[in-house]
Amino acid sequence: MMTTYIIGHKNPDTDSICAAISYADLKNTIVTTKEFQPARSGNINDETRFILNKFNAKDPILLDDATGKKVILVDHSEPKQRPENIDKGEIVEVIDHHNINFQQATPIIFHSEPAGSTCTIIAKMYFEKNINIPKTIAGLLLGAIISDTVIFKSPITTEEDKEIANKLKPIADINDLNKFGIDMFNAKSGWNKKTAKDIITTDYKEYELGGKKIGIAQVETVDASELEPRKQEFLKEMKTIKDKSKLDTIIVLLTDIIKEGCIAYILSDCTDMIEKTFEKKIKYNEMYLPGILSRKKQIVPPLEKALS
Ligand code: MG
Ligand code: MG
Ligand code: MG
């Protein structure tokens, strides 16, 4: 029997880690041979650590080379976000809620839904198959839904996310979802202990849009103003990443989940295009984007449209 690794994107977030663990649990419950192994493509961030500790879950194993491995991708399909050397391994299944960027010669199970999180889709599978959800797994699923939907404030949120979360609440023994969410988002602050590089790379994704290479980091905070005094440090680190990865544009979104908006720091070779796209002027490498909470729904698609 060959192990199949279940793995989320690079710079894993809570959804990537919790989807890997819970989908492995579901698969292993169905087949009972324990051949599915949760894995991760990078370090566990502080928010995810909070969730894993709270619900007593084990870390997925680190898989930094997919050569010769059978792999199920969760929470991404984008080639740039897949594990290293996946082309020398085999992707056997995908479960995701993002843009679809996937091509393969052989048919596989490709499960894509416009849900708020991958864990919404996985929770739904448990319910549909009438499989008991262990308390730990319910907690992880709930944590990932609350994280990806920013406590249901993000425009990616669907009615189904809320329904599923409400069904998971009693199983995970969580009474107040809002408090649970704020505690979780607070767990990843402690900014003064972190370098600008750490803060930027925790949730950083690269995209190839209309021939341009764009890097976008999202820093979710309960108070974005805490980070503003460090703007120059951010810009310096952004310049380093931009040069090293040969990017046309790098954007760091300081997302304030309470005020519901982003301070965007921007270094770009195409500022005109960015200003036109968001109908705002960039002043001192900065623009404020009220109402914007989702990179996936509110930042990437308009950029993709502008560049196509
Ligand atoms: Mg993710
Ligand atoms: Mg996700
Ligand atoms: Mg997120």
PDB file of C-alpha atoms and ligand atoms in Angstrom:
ATOM      1  CA  MET A   1       0.000   0.000   0.000  1.00  0.00           C
ATOM      2  CA  MET A   2       1.381   3.355  -1.024  1.00  0.00           C
ATOM      3  CA  THR A   3       0.928   6.424   1.162  1.00  0.00           C
ATOM      4  CA  THR A   4      -1.005   9.308  -0.353  1.00  0.00           C
ATOM      5  CA  TYR A   5      -0.026  12.716   1.018  1.00  0.00           C
ATOM      6  CA  ILE A   6      -2.707  15.371   1.459  1.00  0.00           C
ATOM      7  CA  ILE A   7      -1.210  18.817   1.273  1.00  0.00           C
ATOM      8  CA  GLY A   8      -2.177  22.505   1.038  1.00  0.00           C
ATOM      9  CA  HIS A   9      -0.342  25.416  -0.560  1.00  0.00           C
ATOM     10  CA  LYS A  10       3.097  26.821   0.208  1.00  0.00           C
ATOM     11  CA  ASN A  11       3.131  29.286   3.111  1.00  0.00           C
ATOM     12  CA  PRO A  12       0.273  27.241   4.516  1.00  0.00           C
ATOM     13  CA  ASP A  13      -2.604  29.004   6.220  1.00  0.00           C
ATOM     14  CA  THR A  14      -5.143  27.568   8.648  1.00  0.00           C
ATOM     15  CA  ASP A  15      -7.382  26.260   5.848  1.00  0.00           C
ATOM     16  CA  SER A  16      -4.485  24.450   4.137  1.00  0.00           C
ATOM     17  CA  ILE A  17      -3.345  22.757   7.347  1.00  0.00           C
ATOM     18  CA  CYS A  18      -6.811  21.933   8.700  1.00  0.00           C
ATOM     19  CA  ALA A  19      -8.055  20.700   5.317  1.00  0.00           C
ATOM     20  CA  ALA A  20      -5.063  18.323   5.065  1.00  0.00           C
ATOM     21  CA  ILE A  21      -5.653  16.897   8.549  1.00  0.00           C
ATOM     22  CA  SER A  22      -9.424  16.596   8.263  1.00  0.00           C
ATOM     23  CA  TYR A  23      -9.497  15.195   4.729  1.00  0.00           C
ATOM     24  CA  ALA A  24      -6.925  12.550   5.727  1.00  0.00           C
ATOM     25  CA  ASP A  25      -9.153  11.688   8.712  1.00  0.00           C
ATOM     26  CA  LEU A  26     -12.208  11.386   6.454  1.00  0.00           C
ATOM     27  CA  LYS A  27     -10.387   9.269   3.857  1.00  0.00           C
ATOM     28  CA  ASN A  28      -8.818   7.017   6.497  1.00  0.00           C
ATOM     29  CA  THR A  29     -12.222   6.546   8.145  1.00  0.00           C
ATOM     30  CA  ILE A  30     -13.705   5.458   4.829  1.00  0.00           C
ATOM     31  CA  VAL A  31     -10.909   3.110   3.705  1.00  0.00           C
ATOM     32  CA  THR A  32      -9.699   2.129   7.241  1.00  0.00           C
ATOM     33  CA  THR A  33      -6.179   1.364   5.975  1.00  0.00           C
ATOM     34  CA  LYS A  34      -4.640   4.639   7.213  1.00  0.00           C
ATOM     35  CA  GLU A  35      -2.944   5.192   3.867  1.00  0.00           C
ATOM     36  CA  PHE A  36      -3.660   8.924   3.836  1.00  0.00           C
ATOM     37  CA  GLN A  37      -1.080  11.145   5.492  1.00  0.00           C
ATOM     38  CA  PRO A  38      -1.676  14.847   6.199  1.00  0.00           C
ATOM     39  CA  ALA A  39       1.295  16.946   5.081  1.00  0.00           C
ATOM     40  CA  ARG A  40       2.333  20.582   4.831  1.00  0.00           C
ATOM     41  CA  SER A  41       4.425  22.656   2.463  1.00  0.00           C
ATOM     42  CA  GLY A  42       5.990  24.987   5.018  1.00  0.00           C
ATOM     43  CA  ASN A  43       5.936  26.263   8.581  1.00  0.00           C
ATOM     44  CA  ILE A  44       2.806  26.476  10.696  1.00  0.00           C
ATOM     45  CA  ASN A  45       1.815  30.090  11.391  1.00  0.00           C
ATOM     46  CA  ASP A  46       0.779  31.414  14.819  1.00  0.00           C
ATOM     47  CA  GLU A  47      -2.915  31.479  14.005  1.00  0.00           C
ATOM     48  CA  THR A  48      -2.881  27.845  12.925  1.00  0.00           C
ATOM     49  CA  ARG A  49      -0.760  26.919  15.949  1.00  0.00           C
ATOM     50  CA  PHE A  50      -3.477  28.411  18.168  1.00  0.00           C
ATOM     51  CA  ILE A  51      -6.107  26.200  16.492  1.00  0.00           C
ATOM     52  CA  LEU A  52      -3.987  23.026  16.594  1.00  0.00           C
ATOM     53  CA  ASN A  53      -3.240  23.568  20.301  1.00  0.00           C
ATOM     54  CA  LYS A  54      -6.812  24.445  21.185  1.00  0.00           C
ATOM     55  CA  PHE A  55      -8.159  21.228  19.672  1.00  0.00           C
ATOM     56  CA  ASN A  56      -5.192  18.974  20.482  1.00  0.00           C
ATOM     57  CA  ALA A  57      -4.305  18.170  16.891  1.00  0.00           C
ATOM     58  CA  LYS A  58      -0.978  16.840  15.645  1.00  0.00           C
ATOM     59  CA  ASP A  59       1.053  18.783  13.073  1.00  0.00           C
ATOM     60  CA  PRO A  60       0.943  17.404   9.543  1.00  0.00           C
ATOM     61  CA  ILE A  61       4.374  16.149   8.474  1.00  0.00           C
ATOM     62  CA  LEU A  62       6.597  18.475   6.443  1.00  0.00           C
ATOM     63  CA  LEU A  63       6.790  17.371   2.818  1.00  0.00           C
ATOM     64  CA  ASP A  64       9.338  19.588   1.082  1.00  0.00           C
ATOM     65  CA  ASP A  65       9.882  17.370  -1.945  1.00  0.00           C
ATOM     66  CA  ALA A  66       7.065  15.583  -3.763  1.00  0.00           C
ATOM     67  CA  THR A  67       9.359  13.490  -5.998  1.00  0.00           C
ATOM     68  CA  GLY A  68       7.848  10.028  -6.472  1.00  0.00           C
ATOM     69  CA  LYS A  69       4.936  10.807  -4.130  1.00  0.00           C
ATOM     70  CA  LYS A  70       1.202  10.390  -4.612  1.00  0.00           C
ATOM     71  CA  VAL A  71      -0.421  13.664  -3.606  1.00  0.00           C
ATOM     72  CA  ILE A  72      -3.879  15.143  -3.054  1.00  0.00           C
ATOM     73  CA  LEU A  73      -3.868  18.940  -3.291  1.00  0.00           C
ATOM     74  CA  VAL A  74      -6.181  20.850  -0.970  1.00  0.00           C
ATOM     75  CA  ASP A  75      -6.830  24.615  -0.856  1.00  0.00           C
ATOM     76  CA  HIS A  76      -4.994  25.322  -4.143  1.00  0.00           C
ATOM     77  CA  SER A  77      -4.386  24.156  -7.682  1.00  0.00           C
ATOM     78  CA  GLU A  78      -2.166  27.037  -8.899  1.00  0.00           C
ATOM     79  CA  PRO A  79       1.193  25.524 -10.045  1.00  0.00           C
ATOM     80  CA  LYS A  80       3.273  28.183  -8.282  1.00  0.00           C
ATOM     81  CA  GLN A  81       1.711  27.241  -4.941  1.00  0.00           C
ATOM     82  CA  ARG A  82       2.184  23.467  -5.195  1.00  0.00           C
ATOM     83  CA  PRO A  83       4.893  21.510  -3.340  1.00  0.00           C
ATOM     84  CA  GLU A  84       8.403  21.303  -4.808  1.00  0.00           C
ATOM     85  CA  ASN A  85       8.995  18.705  -7.545  1.00  0.00           C
ATOM     86  CA  ILE A  86       5.329  17.821  -7.823  1.00  0.00           C
ATOM     87  CA  ASP A  87       5.994  17.285 -11.548  1.00  0.00           C
ATOM     88  CA  LYS A  88       8.083  14.270 -10.515  1.00  0.00           C
ATOM     89  CA  GLY A  89       5.229  12.966  -8.373  1.00  0.00           C
ATOM     90  CA  GLU A  90       1.580  12.306  -9.101  1.00  0.00           C
ATOM     91  CA  ILE A  91      -1.436  14.477  -8.304  1.00  0.00           C
ATOM     92  CA  VAL A  92      -4.348  12.088  -7.776  1.00  0.00           C
ATOM     93  CA  GLU A  93      -7.045  14.479  -6.542  1.00  0.00           C
ATOM     94  CA  VAL A  94      -7.750  18.169  -5.893  1.00  0.00           C
ATOM     95  CA  ILE A  95     -10.190  19.799  -3.470  1.00  0.00           C
ATOM     96  CA  ASP A  96     -10.242  23.562  -3.662  1.00  0.00           C
ATOM     97  CA  HIS A  97     -12.168  26.817  -3.555  1.00  0.00           C
ATOM     98  CA  HIS A  98      -9.858  29.063  -5.626  1.00  0.00           C
ATOM     99  CA  ASN A  99      -9.321  30.028  -9.259  1.00  0.00           C
ATOM    100  CA  ILE A 100      -8.718  26.872 -11.275  1.00  0.00           C
ATOM    101  CA  ASN A 101      -5.288  26.656 -12.810  1.00  0.00           C
ATOM    102  CA  PHE A 102      -4.866  23.009 -13.630  1.00  0.00           C
ATOM    103  CA  GLN A 103      -3.956  20.856 -16.570  1.00  0.00           C
ATOM    104  CA  GLN A 104      -3.272  17.160 -16.574  1.00  0.00           C
ATOM    105  CA  ALA A 105      -3.262  14.429 -19.199  1.00  0.00           C
ATOM    106  CA  THR A 106      -5.026  11.846 -17.017  1.00  0.00           C
ATOM    107  CA  PRO A 107      -8.456  12.246 -15.400  1.00  0.00           C
ATOM    108  CA  ILE A 108      -8.583  12.777 -11.639  1.00  0.00           C
ATOM    109  CA  ILE A 109     -11.166  13.743  -9.047  1.00  0.00           C
ATOM    110  CA  PHE A 110     -11.185  17.530  -9.199  1.00  0.00           C
ATOM    111  CA  HIS A 111     -13.561  18.951  -6.633  1.00  0.00           C
ATOM    112  CA  SER A 112     -13.985  22.704  -6.858  1.00  0.00           C
ATOM    113  CA  GLU A 113     -16.689  24.754  -5.155  1.00  0.00           C
ATOM    114  CA  PRO A 114     -17.103  28.485  -4.638  1.00  0.00           C
ATOM    115  CA  ALA A 115     -17.145  27.962  -0.866  1.00  0.00           C
ATOM    116  CA  GLY A 116     -15.558  30.290   1.694  1.00  0.00           C
ATOM    117  CA  SER A 117     -13.013  27.668   2.679  1.00  0.00           C
ATOM    118  CA  THR A 118     -11.800  24.222   1.641  1.00  0.00           C
ATOM    119  CA  CYS A 119     -12.882  23.027   5.084  1.00  0.00           C
ATOM    120  CA  THR A 120     -16.499  23.968   4.294  1.00  0.00           C
ATOM    121  CA  ILE A 121     -16.382  21.468   1.420  1.00  0.00           C
ATOM    122  CA  ILE A 122     -14.771  18.776   3.591  1.00  0.00           C
ATOM    123  CA  ALA A 123     -17.244  19.309   6.464  1.00  0.00           C
ATOM    124  CA  LYS A 124     -20.071  18.948   3.960  1.00  0.00           C
ATOM    125  CA  MET A 125     -18.618  15.604   2.835  1.00  0.00           C
ATOM    126  CA  TYR A 126     -18.702  14.304   6.422  1.00  0.00           C
ATOM    127  CA  PHE A 127     -22.329  15.370   6.801  1.00  0.00           C
ATOM    128  CA  GLU A 128     -23.375  13.986   3.406  1.00  0.00           C
ATOM    129  CA  LYS A 129     -21.689  10.657   4.084  1.00  0.00           C
ATOM    130  CA  ASN A 130     -23.131  10.558   7.605  1.00  0.00           C
ATOM    131  CA  ILE A 131     -19.700  10.074   9.113  1.00  0.00           C
ATOM    132  CA  ASN A 132     -19.179  11.112  12.722  1.00  0.00           C
ATOM    133  CA  ILE A 133     -16.952  14.165  13.054  1.00  0.00           C
ATOM    134  CA  PRO A 134     -14.520  13.837  15.982  1.00  0.00           C
ATOM    135  CA  LYS A 135     -14.402  16.921  18.246  1.00  0.00           C
ATOM    136  CA  THR A 136     -10.827  17.735  17.202  1.00  0.00           C
ATOM    137  CA  ILE A 137     -11.715  17.626  13.513  1.00  0.00           C
ATOM    138  CA  ALA A 138     -14.853  19.741  14.053  1.00  0.00           C
ATOM    139  CA  GLY A 139     -12.667  22.355  15.798  1.00  0.00           C
ATOM    140  CA  LEU A 140     -10.152  22.412  12.951  1.00  0.00           C
ATOM    141  CA  LEU A 141     -12.878  22.665  10.303  1.00  0.00           C
ATOM    142  CA  LEU A 142     -14.558  25.484  12.206  1.00  0.00           C
ATOM    143  CA  GLY A 143     -11.255  27.340  12.752  1.00  0.00           C
ATOM    144  CA  ALA A 144     -10.469  27.210   9.033  1.00  0.00           C
ATOM    145  CA  ILE A 145     -13.945  28.432   8.028  1.00  0.00           C
ATOM    146  CA  ILE A 146     -13.728  31.345  10.484  1.00  0.00           C
ATOM    147  CA  SER A 147     -10.180  32.149   9.316  1.00  0.00           C
ATOM    148  CA  ASP A 148     -10.807  32.088   5.558  1.00  0.00           C
ATOM    149  CA  THR A 149     -14.117  33.975   5.781  1.00  0.00           C
ATOM    150  CA  VAL A 150     -12.711  36.457   8.359  1.00  0.00           C
ATOM    151  CA  ILE A 151     -15.545  35.643  10.768  1.00  0.00           C
ATOM    152  CA  PHE A 152     -18.021  35.725   7.836  1.00  0.00           C
ATOM    153  CA  LYS A 153     -17.096  39.340   6.980  1.00  0.00           C
ATOM    154  CA  SER A 154     -15.222  38.544   3.787  1.00  0.00           C
ATOM    155  CA  PRO A 155     -17.254  38.743   0.548  1.00  0.00           C
ATOM    156  CA  ILE A 156     -16.154  35.179  -0.222  1.00  0.00           C
ATOM    157  CA  THR A 157     -18.527  34.007   2.531  1.00  0.00           C
ATOM    158  CA  THR A 158     -21.477  31.871   1.422  1.00  0.00           C
ATOM    159  CA  GLU A 159     -24.669  30.892   3.252  1.00  0.00           C
ATOM    160  CA  GLU A 160     -23.334  27.364   3.277  1.00  0.00           C
ATOM    161  CA  ASP A 161     -20.236  28.428   5.256  1.00  0.00           C
ATOM    162  CA  LYS A 162     -22.514  29.826   7.976  1.00  0.00           C
ATOM    163  CA  GLU A 163     -24.799  26.794   7.989  1.00  0.00           C
ATOM    164  CA  ILE A 164     -21.896  24.360   8.202  1.00  0.00           C
ATOM    165  CA  ALA A 165     -20.194  26.432  10.925  1.00  0.00           C
ATOM    166  CA  ASN A 166     -23.386  26.380  12.979  1.00  0.00           C
ATOM    167  CA  LYS A 167     -23.553  22.607  12.688  1.00  0.00           C
ATOM    168  CA  LEU A 168     -19.891  22.284  13.732  1.00  0.00           C
ATOM    169  CA  LYS A 169     -20.178  24.607  16.748  1.00  0.00           C
ATOM    170  CA  PRO A 170     -21.742  22.144  19.211  1.00  0.00           C
ATOM    171  CA  ILE A 171     -19.466  19.313  18.060  1.00  0.00           C
ATOM    172  CA  ALA A 172     -16.379  21.482  18.609  1.00  0.00           C
ATOM    173  CA  ASP A 173     -17.883  22.796  21.855  1.00  0.00           C
ATOM    174  CA  ILE A 174     -17.598  26.450  20.800  1.00  0.00           C
ATOM    175  CA  ASN A 175     -20.342  28.824  21.971  1.00  0.00           C
ATOM    176  CA  ASP A 176     -19.362  32.218  20.632  1.00  0.00           C
ATOM    177  CA  LEU A 177     -18.007  32.174  17.080  1.00  0.00           C
ATOM    178  CA  ASN A 178     -17.111  35.861  17.118  1.00  0.00           C
ATOM    179  CA  LYS A 179     -15.032  35.550  20.279  1.00  0.00           C
ATOM    180  CA  PHE A 180     -13.422  32.395  18.942  1.00  0.00           C
ATOM    181  CA  GLY A 181     -12.508  34.276  15.734  1.00  0.00           C
ATOM    182  CA  ILE A 182     -11.080  37.328  17.488  1.00  0.00           C
ATOM    183  CA  ASP A 183      -8.992  35.088  19.794  1.00  0.00           C
ATOM    184  CA  MET A 184      -7.701  33.287  16.727  1.00  0.00           C
ATOM    185  CA  PHE A 185      -6.795  36.448  14.807  1.00  0.00           C
ATOM    186  CA  ASN A 186      -5.201  37.907  17.955  1.00  0.00           C
ATOM    187  CA  ALA A 187      -2.996  34.830  18.234  1.00  0.00           C
ATOM    188  CA  LYS A 188      -1.101  35.832  15.137  1.00  0.00           C
ATOM    189  CA  SER A 189      -0.297  39.391  16.169  1.00  0.00           C
ATOM    190  CA  GLY A 190       2.655  39.950  18.521  1.00  0.00           C
ATOM    191  CA  TRP A 191       4.099  41.871  15.589  1.00  0.00           C
ATOM    192  CA  ASN A 192       6.969  43.439  17.499  1.00  0.00           C
ATOM    193  CA  LYS A 193       8.566  40.023  17.860  1.00  0.00           C
ATOM    194  CA  LYS A 194       8.549  39.548  14.085  1.00  0.00           C
ATOM    195  CA  THR A 195      10.649  40.981  11.288  1.00  0.00           C
ATOM    196  CA  ALA A 196       8.969  42.601   8.278  1.00  0.00           C
ATOM    197  CA  LYS A 197      10.138  39.611   6.249  1.00  0.00           C
ATOM    198  CA  ASP A 198       8.401  37.167   8.632  1.00  0.00           C
ATOM    199  CA  ILE A 199       5.211  39.211   8.567  1.00  0.00           C
ATOM    200  CA  ILE A 200       5.159  39.493   4.758  1.00  0.00           C
ATOM    201  CA  THR A 201       6.039  35.884   3.964  1.00  0.00           C
ATOM    202  CA  THR A 202       3.529  34.290   6.356  1.00  0.00           C
ATOM    203  CA  ASP A 203       0.689  34.647   3.855  1.00  0.00           C
ATOM    204  CA  TYR A 204       2.396  35.513   0.576  1.00  0.00           C
ATOM    205  CA  LYS A 205       1.314  34.246  -2.838  1.00  0.00           C
ATOM    206  CA  GLU A 206       2.693  34.754  -6.330  1.00  0.00           C
ATOM    207  CA  TYR A 207       0.561  34.986  -9.444  1.00  0.00           C
ATOM    208  CA  GLU A 208       1.239  35.041 -13.163  1.00  0.00           C
ATOM    209  CA  LEU A 209      -1.376  37.445 -14.528  1.00  0.00           C
ATOM    210  CA  GLY A 210      -1.418  38.368 -18.198  1.00  0.00           C
ATOM    211  CA  GLY A 211       2.338  37.793 -18.457  1.00  0.00           C
ATOM    212  CA  LYS A 212       3.101  39.870 -15.340  1.00  0.00           C
ATOM    213  CA  LYS A 213       4.503  38.393 -12.193  1.00  0.00           C
ATOM    214  CA  ILE A 214       2.760  39.741  -9.118  1.00  0.00           C
ATOM    215  CA  GLY A 215       3.394  38.930  -5.463  1.00  0.00           C
ATOM    216  CA  ILE A 216       0.667  39.699  -2.934  1.00  0.00           C
ATOM    217  CA  ALA A 217       0.989  39.330   0.828  1.00  0.00           C
ATOM    218  CA  GLN A 218      -1.982  39.568   3.139  1.00  0.00           C
ATOM    219  CA  VAL A 219      -1.474  40.454   6.782  1.00  0.00           C
ATOM    220  CA  GLU A 220      -4.717  40.071   8.705  1.00  0.00           C
ATOM    221  CA  THR A 221      -4.829  42.191  11.856  1.00  0.00           C
ATOM    222  CA  VAL A 222      -7.322  43.280  14.475  1.00  0.00           C
ATOM    223  CA  ASP A 223      -5.702  46.744  14.269  1.00  0.00           C
ATOM    224  CA  ALA A 224      -3.684  47.589  11.138  1.00  0.00           C
ATOM    225  CA  SER A 225      -2.480  50.918  12.602  1.00  0.00           C
ATOM    226  CA  GLU A 226      -0.148  48.932  14.872  1.00  0.00           C
ATOM    227  CA  LEU A 227       1.960  48.099  11.832  1.00  0.00           C
ATOM    228  CA  GLU A 228       1.982  51.513  10.138  1.00  0.00           C
ATOM    229  CA  PRO A 229       5.029  52.888  11.982  1.00  0.00           C
ATOM    230  CA  ARG A 230       7.039  50.112  10.313  1.00  0.00           C
ATOM    231  CA  LYS A 231       6.171  51.142   6.747  1.00  0.00           C
ATOM    232  CA  GLN A 232       9.790  51.847   5.686  1.00  0.00           C
ATOM    233  CA  GLU A 233      10.898  48.469   6.970  1.00  0.00           C
ATOM    234  CA  PHE A 234       8.109  46.847   4.945  1.00  0.00           C
ATOM    235  CA  LEU A 235       9.009  48.761   1.765  1.00  0.00           C
ATOM    236  CA  LYS A 236      12.661  47.774   2.102  1.00  0.00           C
ATOM    237  CA  GLU A 237      11.783  44.101   2.434  1.00  0.00           C
ATOM    238  CA  MET A 238       9.277  44.367  -0.440  1.00  0.00           C
ATOM    239  CA  LYS A 239      12.038  45.781  -2.670  1.00  0.00           C
ATOM    240  CA  THR A 240      14.258  42.807  -1.787  1.00  0.00           C
ATOM    241  CA  ILE A 241      11.527  40.278  -2.626  1.00  0.00           C
ATOM    242  CA  LYS A 242      10.553  42.143  -5.809  1.00  0.00           C
ATOM    243  CA  ASP A 243      14.157  42.105  -7.103  1.00  0.00           C
ATOM    244  CA  LYS A 244      14.831  38.531  -6.061  1.00  0.00           C
ATOM    245  CA  SER A 245      11.634  37.061  -7.554  1.00  0.00           C
ATOM    246  CA  LYS A 246      11.778  39.406 -10.596  1.00  0.00           C
ATOM    247  CA  LEU A 247       8.265  40.685  -9.915  1.00  0.00           C
ATOM    248  CA  ASP A 248       6.515  43.440 -11.825  1.00  0.00           C
ATOM    249  CA  THR A 249       4.529  44.321  -8.732  1.00  0.00           C
ATOM    250  CA  ILE A 250       4.533  43.495  -5.059  1.00  0.00           C
ATOM    251  CA  ILE A 251       1.606  44.411  -2.832  1.00  0.00           C
ATOM    252  CA  VAL A 252       1.378  44.018   0.931  1.00  0.00           C
ATOM    253  CA  LEU A 253      -2.173  44.247   2.245  1.00  0.00           C
ATOM    254  CA  LEU A 254      -2.462  45.223   5.898  1.00  0.00           C
ATOM    255  CA  THR A 255      -6.002  44.042   6.411  1.00  0.00           C
ATOM    256  CA  ASP A 256      -7.932  45.397   9.375  1.00  0.00           C
ATOM    257  CA  ILE A 257     -10.678  42.880  10.122  1.00  0.00           C
ATOM    258  CA  ILE A 258     -12.447  45.214  12.573  1.00  0.00           C
ATOM    259  CA  LYS A 259     -12.430  48.378  10.401  1.00  0.00           C
ATOM    260  CA  GLU A 260     -12.972  46.144   7.351  1.00  0.00           C
ATOM    261  CA  GLY A 261     -10.443  47.563   4.936  1.00  0.00           C
ATOM    262  CA  CYS A 262      -6.830  47.356   3.810  1.00  0.00           C
ATOM    263  CA  ILE A 263      -3.829  49.612   3.846  1.00  0.00           C
ATOM    264  CA  ALA A 264      -1.978  48.490   0.703  1.00  0.00           C
ATOM    265  CA  TYR A 265       1.760  49.058   0.347  1.00  0.00           C
ATOM    266  CA  ILE A 266       2.748  48.870  -3.304  1.00  0.00           C
ATOM    267  CA  LEU A 267       5.957  48.699  -5.306  1.00  0.00           C
ATOM    268  CA  SER A 268       5.194  48.413  -8.996  1.00  0.00           C
ATOM    269  CA  ASP A 269       6.589  48.888 -12.484  1.00  0.00           C
ATOM    270  CA  CYS A 270       3.024  49.468 -13.651  1.00  0.00           C
ATOM    271  CA  THR A 271       1.548  51.941 -11.139  1.00  0.00           C
ATOM    272  CA  ASP A 272      -0.824  53.382 -13.782  1.00  0.00           C
ATOM    273  CA  MET A 273      -2.476  50.004 -14.223  1.00  0.00           C
ATOM    274  CA  ILE A 274      -2.826  49.544 -10.451  1.00  0.00           C
ATOM    275  CA  GLU A 275      -4.266  53.035  -9.957  1.00  0.00           C
ATOM    276  CA  LYS A 276      -6.758  52.508 -12.783  1.00  0.00           C
ATOM    277  CA  THR A 277      -7.763  49.089 -11.486  1.00  0.00           C
ATOM    278  CA  PHE A 278      -8.572  50.281  -7.979  1.00  0.00           C
ATOM    279  CA  GLU A 279      -9.573  53.833  -9.002  1.00  0.00           C
ATOM    280  CA  LYS A 280      -7.206  55.325  -6.432  1.00  0.00           C
ATOM    281  CA  LYS A 281      -3.911  57.192  -6.493  1.00  0.00           C
ATOM    282  CA  ILE A 282      -0.853  55.581  -4.958  1.00  0.00           C
ATOM    283  CA  LYS A 283       0.700  58.089  -2.564  1.00  0.00           C
ATOM    284  CA  TYR A 284       4.077  57.327  -1.025  1.00  0.00           C
ATOM    285  CA  ASN A 285       3.735  53.703  -2.176  1.00  0.00           C
ATOM    286  CA  GLU A 286       0.421  53.399  -0.362  1.00  0.00           C
ATOM    287  CA  MET A 287      -3.311  53.326  -0.994  1.00  0.00           C
ATOM    288  CA  TYR A 288      -6.224  52.725   1.338  1.00  0.00           C
ATOM    289  CA  LEU A 289      -8.839  50.249   0.157  1.00  0.00           C
ATOM    290  CA  PRO A 290     -11.996  50.461   2.269  1.00  0.00           C
ATOM    291  CA  GLY A 291     -14.248  47.400   2.297  1.00  0.00           C
ATOM    292  CA  ILE A 292     -11.553  45.134   0.916  1.00  0.00           C
ATOM    293  CA  LEU A 293     -10.921  41.972   2.934  1.00  0.00           C
ATOM    294  CA  SER A 294     -10.318  39.320   0.289  1.00  0.00           C
ATOM    295  CA  ARG A 295      -7.213  39.001  -1.877  1.00  0.00           C
ATOM    296  CA  LYS A 296      -8.855  36.155  -3.759  1.00  0.00           C
ATOM    297  CA  LYS A 297     -12.100  37.920  -4.621  1.00  0.00           C
ATOM    298  CA  GLN A 298     -11.325  41.648  -4.508  1.00  0.00           C
ATOM    299  CA  ILE A 299      -7.665  42.009  -5.491  1.00  0.00           C
ATOM    300  CA  VAL A 300      -6.643  39.184  -7.848  1.00  0.00           C
ATOM    301  CA  PRO A 301      -9.671  39.185 -10.232  1.00  0.00           C
ATOM    302  CA  PRO A 302      -9.593  42.951 -11.014  1.00  0.00           C
ATOM    303  CA  LEU A 303      -5.824  42.751 -11.588  1.00  0.00           C
ATOM    304  CA  GLU A 304      -6.274  39.733 -13.808  1.00  0.00           C
ATOM    305  CA  LYS A 305      -8.946  41.573 -15.785  1.00  0.00           C
ATOM    306  CA  ALA A 306      -6.794  44.686 -16.147  1.00  0.00           C
ATOM    307  CA  LEU A 307      -3.857  42.629 -17.373  1.00  0.00           C
ATOM    308  CA  SER A 308      -5.654  40.340 -19.808  1.00  0.00           C
TER     309      SER A 308
HETATM  310 MG    MG B   1      -5.339  29.069   1.841  1.00  0.00          MG
HETATM  311 MG    MG B   2      -8.684  28.416   1.734  1.00  0.00          MG
HETATM  312 MG    MG B   3      -6.544  33.611   5.029  1.00  0.00          MG
END
